[in-house]
Amino acid sequence: MRIESSDAKRLAIYFFYDKNGVVDKYVPYFLDDLKKNVSDIYIVCNGKLNDKGREILKTYGECHVRENKGFDVWAYKSALEHYGRQQLVQYDEIILLNNTIMGPVYPFSETFAKMDGQDLDFWGLTEYFKIPYDPFGYSPYGYLPDHIQSHWIACRRTLVESKDFWEYWENMPEIENYEQAVGKHESIFTKTFADKGFKWGVSVDMEDLRKYSGYPLMMCPQRLISERRCPIFKKRSFFHLHADYLNNTTGEAASMLFEYLRDETDYDVDFIWETLLRNYHLYDIVKNLNLTYVLPTNQCDKEKLAVQTGRMKIALVMHIYFEDLLESSYRYVSSMPEETDVYITTDTETKKKAIEKVFSPLPCRKLEIRVIENRGRDVSSLLVGVKDVIMQYDLVCFVHDKKSAQISPEAVGASFAYKCFENTLSNRTYVTNVINTFAENPRLGLLAPPVPNHSTFFTTVGFEWGPNFKVTKQLAEKIGLTVPMSKKVPPIAPLGTMFWFRPCAMERLYAQDWNYQDFPKEPNKIDGTLLHAIERIYPFVVQEAGYYAAYGMTDKFAAIEYNNLYYYVRGYNQVSVKFGIGPFYNQMLERIDDILGHQGSFKRVIKYRLKQDLKRIIPEKIYLRCKKIWKKMRKSQNYNSVRVKGEE
């Protein structure tokens, strides 16, 4: 069937879901353009919809809120039943689409104009290529065939009026999870009707990408948009599984997509930030968008800085406790521009006098040294010691002198301090680039040095929460945070508590009106306290305010970080491959986890490995005989008297 008339009658059935019932700005932007190309829009929403969201959606057509059951598949099914066959066949085309896609980057009129003249019974925007096996276990074919992705399937009258179409939906079982949604609907819809003689196609030409990727819309979305005028992109691009990205790419897909949208199109990328920061783990966003800023220490745009410092009020807050670190502290603070207001806190009048002596030559707009209570350490310095002035500033750098007294040798702690300071206040050029980075990225709310990973800090990577998740979660509930937080997902936190931030992004934390009595008395524990919870709550507070946290480092330290991580991964790979584990990263992890989990303890892991080695180096019969002897020995608990028939 071809659609020849520009007056074609179309119905769009738009599925909407948001866990909080909020309609973000990308939705009306999408529907504004869609409305120009269809006769009617019917919106079906699973779960809840707040009053503001309902009012927005009602402007586009009838809006039905139903129980959050059956995913998008049963939402479509309910909408089709709502209209009924007799009414639906009055339309030339029924479009089933959902809010997992964003756009349009190009007007949908282009897509309809391209597809109208094609003799098809149903069509979509993009295609997912065949997987020769069934990863979910629900496909009746035993594999996933080529199929139109279900975020947009347009069904023409020739299909909708058929008995086959209605039987398909009448026999659709209830969908209980994502895997079933793919296995029982998305991946089989196309083949089901193609096998019955119905013709199909997609608007984005992508057959030549079959060997490049089975999922081009996820693995090379920028190419589809820039080279093939694909009008949409997946919201999931920015929080997709890291392992899947790295099994197929080097991890560039989402950041390339974002940069292209921002720099080469009229699409407002703030729509992306709004929905991402409200709904998804910041760790996933940071990873997929590669939000680590590597900034030069030897070149900067000073003219740009002059502009920034003219319109941004900047402060530095530093807590000083160790008098023997005064000289190094002064050197780092000297990296701030002369227009900076500097606040230094300490715990005694004696130390204040020593600080005044060292810091008196500091070129700055204002220098104020405050004596605070010795309770809460650097955390209370920031949240109590300067709370009366902090909201006056657009941008603040917070640092403190640092010793890790619990760690030996002292070089380990000193290197941690070096990592924090160098990637916060390396030199004036680096600081200039940090300030410019905040100015150029209005959603950037916090910039922290990378996580420590040397010596005893090595296991910090992978265990960023330590024993602090519960106390952080309690604090999050106390201050009313709603952004996602999971023990399985690490915080993008300034471990070491040195960072740059926008005070407006921290307003919720300051609204608690902290005082020194809120913090534990000295001596303090080295982990698991309120201080460590606050250290980890910063990025969530920033995210709640609609900003993101990110990592920043100097170009010189990036070389150190890369070489260290390369060394770690190289050693990990050598051991893994030696014992036949691999080759893909996620396969290695699954195999190691399986071995460790199966054995239950490190001692049993070693025993398991020895058994595997014995199997390879001795004959099977001898191995089984040894195993039999071992079992008898364990059963008798008398190793000297064990005998097996036929053995001496």
XYZ file of C-alpha atoms in Angstrom:
648
model
C 0.000 0.000 0.000
C 1.242 3.452 -0.921
C 0.048 6.664 0.678
C -0.395 9.082 -2.208
C -2.339 11.887 -0.588
C -0.841 14.632 1.549
C -4.135 14.511 3.455
C -3.494 10.981 4.713
C -5.298 10.204 7.948
C -2.895 9.019 10.624
C -3.246 8.051 14.274
C -0.218 8.106 16.539
C -0.444 5.929 19.660
C 2.257 7.370 21.911
C 3.327 5.330 24.909
C 4.690 7.344 27.828
C 6.339 6.198 31.034
C 8.171 8.084 33.745
C 8.686 6.584 37.195
C 7.741 9.887 38.834
C 5.010 10.836 36.375
C 6.957 13.885 35.185
C 6.781 15.095 31.582
C 10.173 16.549 30.690
C 10.578 19.197 27.983
C 11.824 16.755 25.344
C 8.333 15.190 25.212
C 6.305 18.264 24.113
C 9.120 19.203 21.728
C 8.785 15.746 20.143
C 4.985 15.847 20.057
C 4.883 19.379 18.641
C 6.526 18.150 15.470
C 4.688 14.826 15.373
C 1.341 16.642 15.614
C 2.067 18.426 12.321
C 2.128 15.071 10.520
C -0.745 13.092 12.055
C -4.490 13.554 12.397
C -4.801 12.351 15.993
C -2.570 11.464 18.920
C -3.649 9.030 21.618
C -1.336 8.987 24.636
C -1.271 5.966 26.895
C 0.708 6.248 30.111
C 1.747 3.403 32.377
C 1.829 4.186 36.084
C 1.356 7.718 37.334
C 1.233 11.144 35.772
C 1.444 14.333 37.825
C -1.012 17.175 37.303
C 1.419 19.331 35.340
C 2.354 16.406 33.094
C -1.295 15.565 32.474
C -2.045 19.131 31.426
C 0.891 19.093 29.002
C -0.069 15.814 27.363
C -3.761 16.652 27.126
C -2.933 19.471 24.713
C -1.897 16.853 22.137
C -4.850 14.503 22.364
C -6.693 12.040 24.550
C -4.518 10.824 27.433
C -5.181 7.549 29.219
C -3.315 6.600 32.420
C -3.317 2.888 33.149
C -1.747 0.477 35.597
C 2.003 0.047 35.122
C 1.601 -3.419 33.716
C 2.770 -5.105 30.542
C 5.368 -2.531 29.504
C 4.786 -0.674 26.222
C 3.457 -3.836 24.563
C 0.320 -4.030 26.653
C -0.059 -0.261 26.511
C -0.303 -0.542 22.707
C -2.650 -3.504 23.094
C -4.946 -1.519 25.400
C -4.951 1.451 23.009
C -5.847 -0.736 20.035
C -8.681 -2.305 22.034
C -9.840 1.161 23.079
C -10.310 2.201 19.450
C -11.401 -1.140 18.045
C -10.919 -2.551 14.584
C -13.818 -0.732 12.956
C -12.554 2.698 13.970
C -8.870 1.994 13.319
C -9.376 0.917 9.722
C -10.638 4.437 9.029
C -7.020 5.581 9.287
C -4.465 5.184 6.517
C -1.737 4.571 9.078
C -1.453 3.716 12.787
C 1.906 4.604 14.380
C 2.937 2.820 17.573
C 5.754 4.801 19.188
C 7.154 5.561 22.627
C 9.190 8.024 24.677
C 12.392 5.956 24.681
C 13.365 8.031 21.648
C 14.180 11.745 21.580
C 14.131 14.264 18.793
C 13.297 15.122 16.160
C 16.662 16.307 14.952
C 15.109 16.764 11.498
C 11.371 17.363 10.880
C 9.285 14.191 10.789
C 7.765 15.515 7.563
C 10.966 14.325 5.831
C 10.405 10.794 7.095
C 6.757 10.663 6.086
C 7.499 12.137 2.655
C 10.161 9.489 2.087
C 7.985 6.558 3.193
C 4.600 7.567 1.782
C 5.443 6.613 -1.777
C 6.768 3.168 -0.874
C 4.557 0.130 -1.352
C 4.619 -1.195 2.222
C 2.256 -2.628 4.804
C 4.289 -1.503 7.807
C 7.521 0.378 8.411
C 9.774 1.821 11.077
C 12.618 4.258 11.552
C 15.504 1.936 12.377
C 16.352 -1.752 12.187
C 18.029 -4.159 14.573
C 19.947 -6.830 12.690
C 19.715 -10.569 13.245
C 21.284 -12.222 16.284
C 21.872 -15.914 15.478
C 20.840 -17.005 18.976
C 18.197 -16.082 21.537
C 19.811 -14.135 24.431
C 16.557 -13.933 26.387
C 15.018 -17.365 25.852
C 11.604 -16.183 24.616
C 11.872 -16.179 20.840
C 9.808 -18.850 19.032
C 12.519 -18.905 16.348
C 15.429 -19.736 18.624
C 17.171 -16.554 17.450
C 16.388 -12.857 17.036
C 15.578 -12.106 13.383
C 16.045 -8.779 11.588
C 13.388 -6.491 12.977
C 12.039 -2.960 13.121
C 12.789 -1.411 16.483
C 9.582 -0.999 18.432
C 10.077 2.649 19.373
C 8.323 3.448 16.059
C 6.263 1.017 13.988
C 3.838 2.471 11.440
C 1.099 0.050 10.386
C -0.876 0.807 7.235
C -4.507 -0.064 6.650
C -3.653 -3.203 4.689
C -2.097 -4.651 7.851
C -4.495 -3.198 10.418
C -7.596 -4.523 8.663
C -6.154 -8.049 8.465
C -7.228 -10.904 10.712
C -3.554 -11.672 11.337
C -2.959 -8.271 12.953
C -5.788 -8.644 15.444
C -4.953 -12.237 16.276
C -1.391 -11.135 17.017
C -2.571 -8.650 19.621
C -5.366 -10.813 21.016
C -2.877 -13.616 21.651
C -0.198 -11.357 23.120
C 0.674 -12.695 26.594
C 1.237 -10.346 29.478
C 4.743 -8.904 29.388
C 6.514 -9.048 32.732
C 10.004 -7.725 31.972
C 12.213 -6.104 29.356
C 13.474 -9.458 28.082
C 9.922 -10.599 27.349
C 9.110 -7.286 25.670
C 11.932 -7.962 23.212
C 11.508 -11.714 22.875
C 7.718 -11.832 22.645
C 7.068 -8.655 20.674
C 9.781 -6.360 19.366
C 12.054 -9.002 17.833
C 9.255 -11.116 16.316
C 6.701 -8.540 15.105
C 8.510 -7.947 11.817
C 9.118 -11.593 10.918
C 5.635 -12.644 12.046
C 3.978 -10.443 9.444
C 6.700 -10.691 6.806
C 6.195 -14.470 6.811
C 2.510 -13.879 6.117
C 3.337 -11.850 3.022
C 3.203 -8.319 4.389
C 5.866 -5.913 3.100
C 8.013 -3.815 5.411
C 10.925 -1.347 5.427
C 12.714 1.310 7.455
C 13.219 4.984 6.725
C 16.892 5.141 7.730
C 19.029 3.329 5.173
C 21.364 1.097 7.164
C 21.809 -2.219 5.319
C 25.450 -1.368 4.607
C 26.035 -1.222 8.378
C 25.023 -4.837 8.938
C 28.626 -5.962 9.373
C 29.518 -2.860 11.353
C 27.010 -3.420 14.158
C 23.852 -5.314 14.881
C 22.533 -2.221 16.659
C 23.608 0.862 14.665
C 21.277 3.244 16.499
C 23.169 2.543 19.722
C 26.705 1.954 18.455
C 26.953 4.712 15.834
C 23.997 7.115 16.313
C 26.005 10.147 15.234
C 26.605 8.526 11.826
C 22.912 7.804 11.374
C 22.035 11.407 12.153
C 24.823 13.155 10.251
C 25.029 10.857 7.214
C 21.489 9.461 6.902
C 19.307 12.163 8.482
C 17.917 9.874 11.153
C 15.437 12.078 12.988
C 15.712 10.437 16.416
C 18.159 9.008 18.948
C 17.741 6.736 21.954
C 17.575 8.228 25.402
C 19.293 5.041 26.520
C 22.445 6.032 24.631
C 23.481 8.037 27.673
C 22.979 5.325 30.311
C 23.480 2.139 28.290
C 25.368 -0.867 29.668
C 29.082 -0.132 29.747
C 29.992 -3.743 29.023
C 27.911 -3.771 25.837
C 29.476 -0.525 24.643
C 32.984 -1.846 25.311
C 32.272 -5.177 23.644
C 31.422 -3.264 20.475
C 33.242 0.073 20.606
C 35.896 1.932 22.539
C 33.167 3.857 24.357
C 32.868 6.883 22.091
C 29.299 6.523 20.788
C 27.321 8.581 23.315
C 29.797 11.444 23.627
C 30.077 11.719 19.831
C 26.290 11.826 19.602
C 25.992 14.508 22.272
C 28.723 16.679 20.791
C 27.203 16.462 17.313
C 23.752 17.388 18.586
C 25.194 20.286 20.580
C 27.522 21.668 17.921
C 25.944 20.763 14.574
C 22.171 20.750 15.052
C 19.413 22.950 16.449
C 18.358 20.341 18.992
C 18.494 21.735 22.527
C 20.794 19.375 24.469
C 19.420 20.811 27.702
C 16.434 18.531 27.063
C 18.854 15.636 27.429
C 20.358 16.943 30.662
C 16.965 17.554 32.205
C 15.687 14.007 31.855
C 19.031 12.265 32.442
C 19.892 14.029 35.689
C 16.465 13.476 37.136
C 16.164 9.787 36.354
C 19.468 7.968 35.951
C 22.622 7.105 37.825
C 25.240 9.810 37.481
C 27.965 7.182 37.210
C 26.382 5.816 34.006
C 25.992 9.297 32.553
C 29.583 10.234 33.347
C 30.920 7.010 31.825
C 28.866 7.122 28.640
C 29.439 10.821 28.036
C 33.108 10.507 29.046
C 32.796 13.378 31.483
C 36.411 13.502 32.555
C 38.044 16.812 31.783
C 41.767 16.704 31.002
C 42.917 20.308 31.179
C 46.278 21.823 30.173
C 48.750 23.207 32.678
C 50.786 25.170 30.145
C 48.249 26.959 27.961
C 44.977 28.755 28.519
C 42.780 31.537 27.223
C 43.510 34.380 29.643
C 41.189 36.753 27.814
C 38.364 34.288 28.360
C 39.294 34.089 32.040
C 39.087 37.860 32.323
C 35.533 37.658 31.060
C 34.673 34.845 33.469
C 36.148 36.539 36.517
C 34.309 39.677 35.544
C 30.948 37.946 35.633
C 31.638 35.160 38.138
C 32.362 35.772 41.797
C 34.964 33.201 42.840
C 36.161 32.037 46.245
C 38.613 29.545 47.675
C 37.965 27.867 51.019
C 40.811 26.001 52.707
C 40.986 24.247 56.043
C 44.471 24.077 57.562
C 45.330 21.835 60.483
C 49.002 20.888 60.024
C 51.433 23.747 60.529
C 54.254 21.835 58.827
C 52.243 21.907 55.575
C 51.776 25.672 55.466
C 54.371 26.347 52.760
C 52.973 23.730 50.350
C 49.431 24.929 51.105
C 50.427 28.482 50.211
C 51.947 27.351 46.916
C 48.726 25.688 45.821
C 46.460 28.525 46.964
C 48.653 30.920 44.953
C 47.264 29.259 41.817
C 43.972 31.119 42.230
C 43.368 34.307 40.213
C 43.920 37.607 41.986
C 40.183 38.367 41.874
C 39.541 35.497 44.328
C 38.190 35.852 47.869
C 40.141 33.453 50.106
C 38.782 31.999 53.336
C 41.073 29.894 55.505
C 39.800 28.034 58.555
C 41.850 26.514 61.345
C 41.256 25.334 64.916
C 43.507 27.510 67.142
C 44.598 31.119 67.480
C 48.228 29.958 67.417
C 47.754 28.352 64.015
C 45.886 31.425 62.807
C 48.913 33.591 63.535
C 51.210 31.161 61.725
C 48.867 31.163 58.716
C 48.735 34.961 58.673
C 52.506 35.121 58.585
C 52.820 32.711 55.625
C 49.769 33.889 53.654
C 50.127 37.651 54.056
C 51.847 38.055 50.615
C 49.017 36.152 48.841
C 47.714 38.146 45.833
C 43.936 38.024 46.200
C 40.953 40.334 46.513
C 40.246 39.319 50.090
C 41.947 37.106 52.701
C 40.037 36.075 55.816
C 41.275 33.561 58.383
C 38.670 32.046 60.697
C 39.122 29.967 63.841
C 36.527 27.195 64.046
C 35.842 24.307 66.403
C 37.988 21.218 66.066
C 34.973 19.076 65.276
C 34.000 17.903 61.837
C 37.412 18.586 60.319
C 37.366 19.885 56.733
C 33.685 19.016 56.320
C 32.553 21.388 59.059
C 34.920 24.004 57.650
C 32.901 24.062 54.439
C 29.408 23.479 55.824
C 29.641 25.553 59.024
C 32.792 27.656 58.977
C 31.886 29.655 55.844
C 28.145 29.009 55.528
C 27.410 32.700 56.111
C 29.211 33.724 52.912
C 29.251 30.690 50.608
C 26.062 31.498 48.695
C 27.487 34.861 47.641
C 29.735 33.094 45.130
C 29.210 31.601 41.693
C 32.150 29.204 41.917
C 34.173 27.881 44.859
C 37.292 25.762 45.172
C 37.518 23.782 48.414
C 40.760 22.179 49.631
C 42.429 21.230 52.893
C 45.881 20.184 53.992
C 46.102 16.425 54.011
C 47.909 13.643 55.802
C 46.793 10.018 55.862
C 48.302 9.244 59.255
C 46.758 5.772 59.395
C 48.758 4.630 56.351
C 52.368 3.508 56.321
C 54.719 4.361 54.707
C 53.946 8.083 54.637
C 54.663 8.225 50.896
C 51.319 6.505 50.241
C 49.334 9.245 51.973
C 51.516 11.970 50.506
C 50.824 10.694 46.986
C 47.094 10.768 47.691
C 47.433 14.416 48.758
C 49.483 15.099 45.612
C 46.741 13.596 43.434
C 44.088 15.757 45.094
C 46.023 19.028 45.031
C 47.530 18.655 41.557
C 44.119 18.035 40.026
C 42.519 20.902 41.893
C 45.118 23.692 42.087
C 48.097 22.559 40.025
C 49.025 26.027 38.799
C 47.387 29.246 37.680
C 47.045 28.063 34.078
C 45.218 24.917 35.145
C 42.927 26.919 37.449
C 42.138 29.251 34.556
C 41.086 26.256 32.477
C 38.935 24.914 35.316
C 37.079 28.218 35.604
C 36.587 28.380 31.843
C 35.310 24.798 31.838
C 32.589 25.678 34.343
C 31.651 28.713 32.261
C 31.395 26.639 29.083
C 29.389 23.837 30.707
C 26.458 25.414 32.565
C 25.246 22.016 33.838
C 28.613 21.204 35.438
C 28.105 21.480 39.191
C 31.117 19.752 40.732
C 34.590 18.869 39.481
C 36.692 16.447 41.520
C 40.101 14.784 41.187
C 40.047 11.144 40.034
C 39.597 8.353 42.576
C 42.801 7.165 44.336
C 44.002 3.750 43.147
C 47.624 3.336 44.230
C 49.015 1.123 47.001
C 46.445 0.439 49.754
C 43.958 2.629 47.871
C 43.857 0.169 44.971
C 40.618 -1.482 46.112
C 38.945 1.912 46.407
C 38.145 1.379 42.724
C 35.231 -1.021 42.807
C 34.505 -0.324 46.475
C 33.985 3.431 46.414
C 31.201 3.233 48.958
C 33.274 1.290 51.477
C 31.180 0.930 54.662
C 29.449 4.232 53.939
C 26.411 3.433 51.802
C 23.901 3.045 54.626
C 24.856 6.271 56.390
C 24.898 8.140 53.052
C 21.477 6.774 52.121
C 20.096 7.894 55.479
C 21.500 11.369 54.935
C 19.997 11.458 51.427
C 16.569 10.633 52.825
C 16.962 13.246 55.554
C 17.640 16.051 53.091
C 15.015 14.832 50.621
C 17.046 13.596 47.670
C 15.099 11.707 44.987
C 17.819 10.995 42.420
C 18.789 7.313 42.112
C 21.309 5.897 44.575
C 22.410 2.264 44.645
C 25.023 0.314 46.555
C 25.949 -1.326 43.241
C 26.633 1.999 41.507
C 29.561 4.131 42.694
C 29.198 7.827 43.532
C 31.077 10.382 41.432
C 32.396 11.704 44.705
C 35.446 13.787 45.656
C 37.165 11.077 47.693
C 39.717 13.164 49.510
C 37.244 16.069 49.812
C 38.913 18.535 47.493
C 36.845 19.873 44.616
C 35.405 22.783 42.678
C 31.655 23.427 42.851
C 28.819 25.838 42.203
C 27.295 26.858 45.565
C 23.835 27.126 43.948
C 24.079 23.405 43.180
C 24.736 22.705 46.898
C 21.945 24.819 48.296
C 19.939 21.832 49.520
C 22.874 20.636 51.636
C 23.431 24.072 53.160
C 19.716 24.359 53.887
C 20.253 21.828 56.684
C 21.895 24.635 58.673
C 24.679 22.470 60.055
C 26.450 23.203 63.306
C 29.537 21.706 64.917
C 27.521 19.503 67.288
C 26.155 17.600 64.264
C 29.593 16.042 63.744
C 31.324 13.346 65.811
C 33.900 14.347 68.408
C 37.599 13.667 67.964
C 39.253 11.227 67.794
C 37.273 10.152 64.749
C 36.985 6.807 62.998
C 38.788 6.456 59.676
C 35.622 5.354 57.830
C 31.861 4.866 58.138
C 31.051 8.238 59.769
C 28.833 11.179 58.891
C 31.942 12.889 57.523
C 32.411 10.082 54.997
C 28.707 10.159 54.137
C 28.897 13.876 53.350
C 31.989 13.240 51.226
C 29.856 10.899 49.106
C 26.598 12.862 49.182
C 28.007 15.898 47.335
C 27.430 14.573 43.769
C 23.866 13.490 44.594
C 23.039 16.921 46.006
C 24.422 18.490 42.841
C 22.436 16.083 40.652
C 19.222 16.797 42.567
C 19.718 20.466 41.718
C 19.966 19.644 37.994
C 23.744 19.619 37.635
C 26.293 16.882 37.068
C 29.516 16.020 38.848
C 32.592 15.053 36.856
C 36.265 14.269 37.205
C 39.012 16.675 36.239
C 42.763 16.295 35.983
C 45.795 17.986 34.554
C 47.340 16.881 31.299
C 50.453 15.811 33.227
C 48.507 13.744 35.729
C 46.421 12.181 32.955
C 49.653 10.558 31.727
C 50.279 9.143 35.206
C 46.703 7.933 35.512
C 46.699 6.295 32.084
C 49.975 4.475 32.666
C 48.871 3.256 36.085
C 45.558 1.963 34.804
C 47.238 0.369 31.790
C 49.636 -1.412 34.134
C 46.749 -2.661 36.285
C 44.690 -3.918 33.356
C 47.710 -5.566 31.769
C 48.419 -7.555 34.909
C 44.757 -8.479 35.287
C 44.622 -9.727 31.697
C 47.806 -11.736 31.991
C 46.549 -13.658 35.000
C 43.037 -14.108 33.589
C 44.150 -15.368 30.190
C 46.762 -17.625 31.802
C 43.948 -19.521 33.458
C 41.722 -19.587 30.390
C 39.395 -16.734 31.339
C 38.360 -14.297 28.618
C 38.630 -12.780 26.103
C 36.000 -10.069 26.734
C 36.054 -7.965 29.859
C 32.527 -8.874 30.967
C 33.171 -12.558 30.244
C 36.270 -12.415 32.423
C 34.323 -10.834 35.252
C 31.475 -13.328 34.991
C 33.876 -16.265 34.982
C 35.925 -15.009 37.922
C 32.766 -14.161 39.833
C 31.405 -17.621 39.092
C 34.566 -19.297 40.379
C 34.783 -17.164 43.503
C 31.085 -17.373 44.227
C 30.985 -21.129 43.650
C 33.902 -21.781 45.940
C 32.718 -19.478 48.689
C 36.115 -18.531 50.085
C 39.611 -17.708 48.950
C 40.919 -20.967 50.449
C 38.438 -22.977 48.422
C 39.249 -20.938 45.306
C 42.883 -22.033 45.610
C 41.792 -25.630 46.120
C 39.522 -25.370 43.066
C 42.378 -24.023 40.961
C 44.674 -26.837 42.111
C 42.074 -29.388 41.125
C 41.829 -27.861 37.672
C 45.609 -27.930 37.330
C 45.773 -31.576 38.483
C 43.199 -32.528 35.878
C 45.415 -31.092 33.168
C 48.693 -32.697 34.245
C 47.770 -36.202 35.465
C 45.743 -38.990 33.823
C 41.996 -38.982 34.474
C 42.018 -42.415 36.176
C 44.691 -41.366 38.639
C 42.874 -38.107 39.356
C 39.616 -39.938 40.098
C 41.456 -42.402 42.362
C 43.032 -39.517 44.275
C 39.636 -37.875 44.583
C 38.176 -41.096 45.997
C 40.969 -41.354 48.556
C 40.486 -37.745 49.564
C 36.760 -38.260 50.160
C 37.420 -41.281 52.377
C 40.027 -39.357 54.300
C 37.605 -36.534 54.979
C 34.877 -38.935 55.997
C 37.029 -40.890 58.424
C 38.966 -37.890 59.766
C 41.805 -40.414 60.311
C 44.221 -39.910 57.458
C 46.696 -42.545 58.713
C 44.220 -45.436 58.646
C 42.499 -44.774 55.337
C 42.657 -47.585 52.824
C 40.981 -47.982 49.490
C 40.333 -51.446 48.141
C 43.173 -52.528 45.909
C 45.594 -49.924 47.261
C 48.645 -50.486 49.455
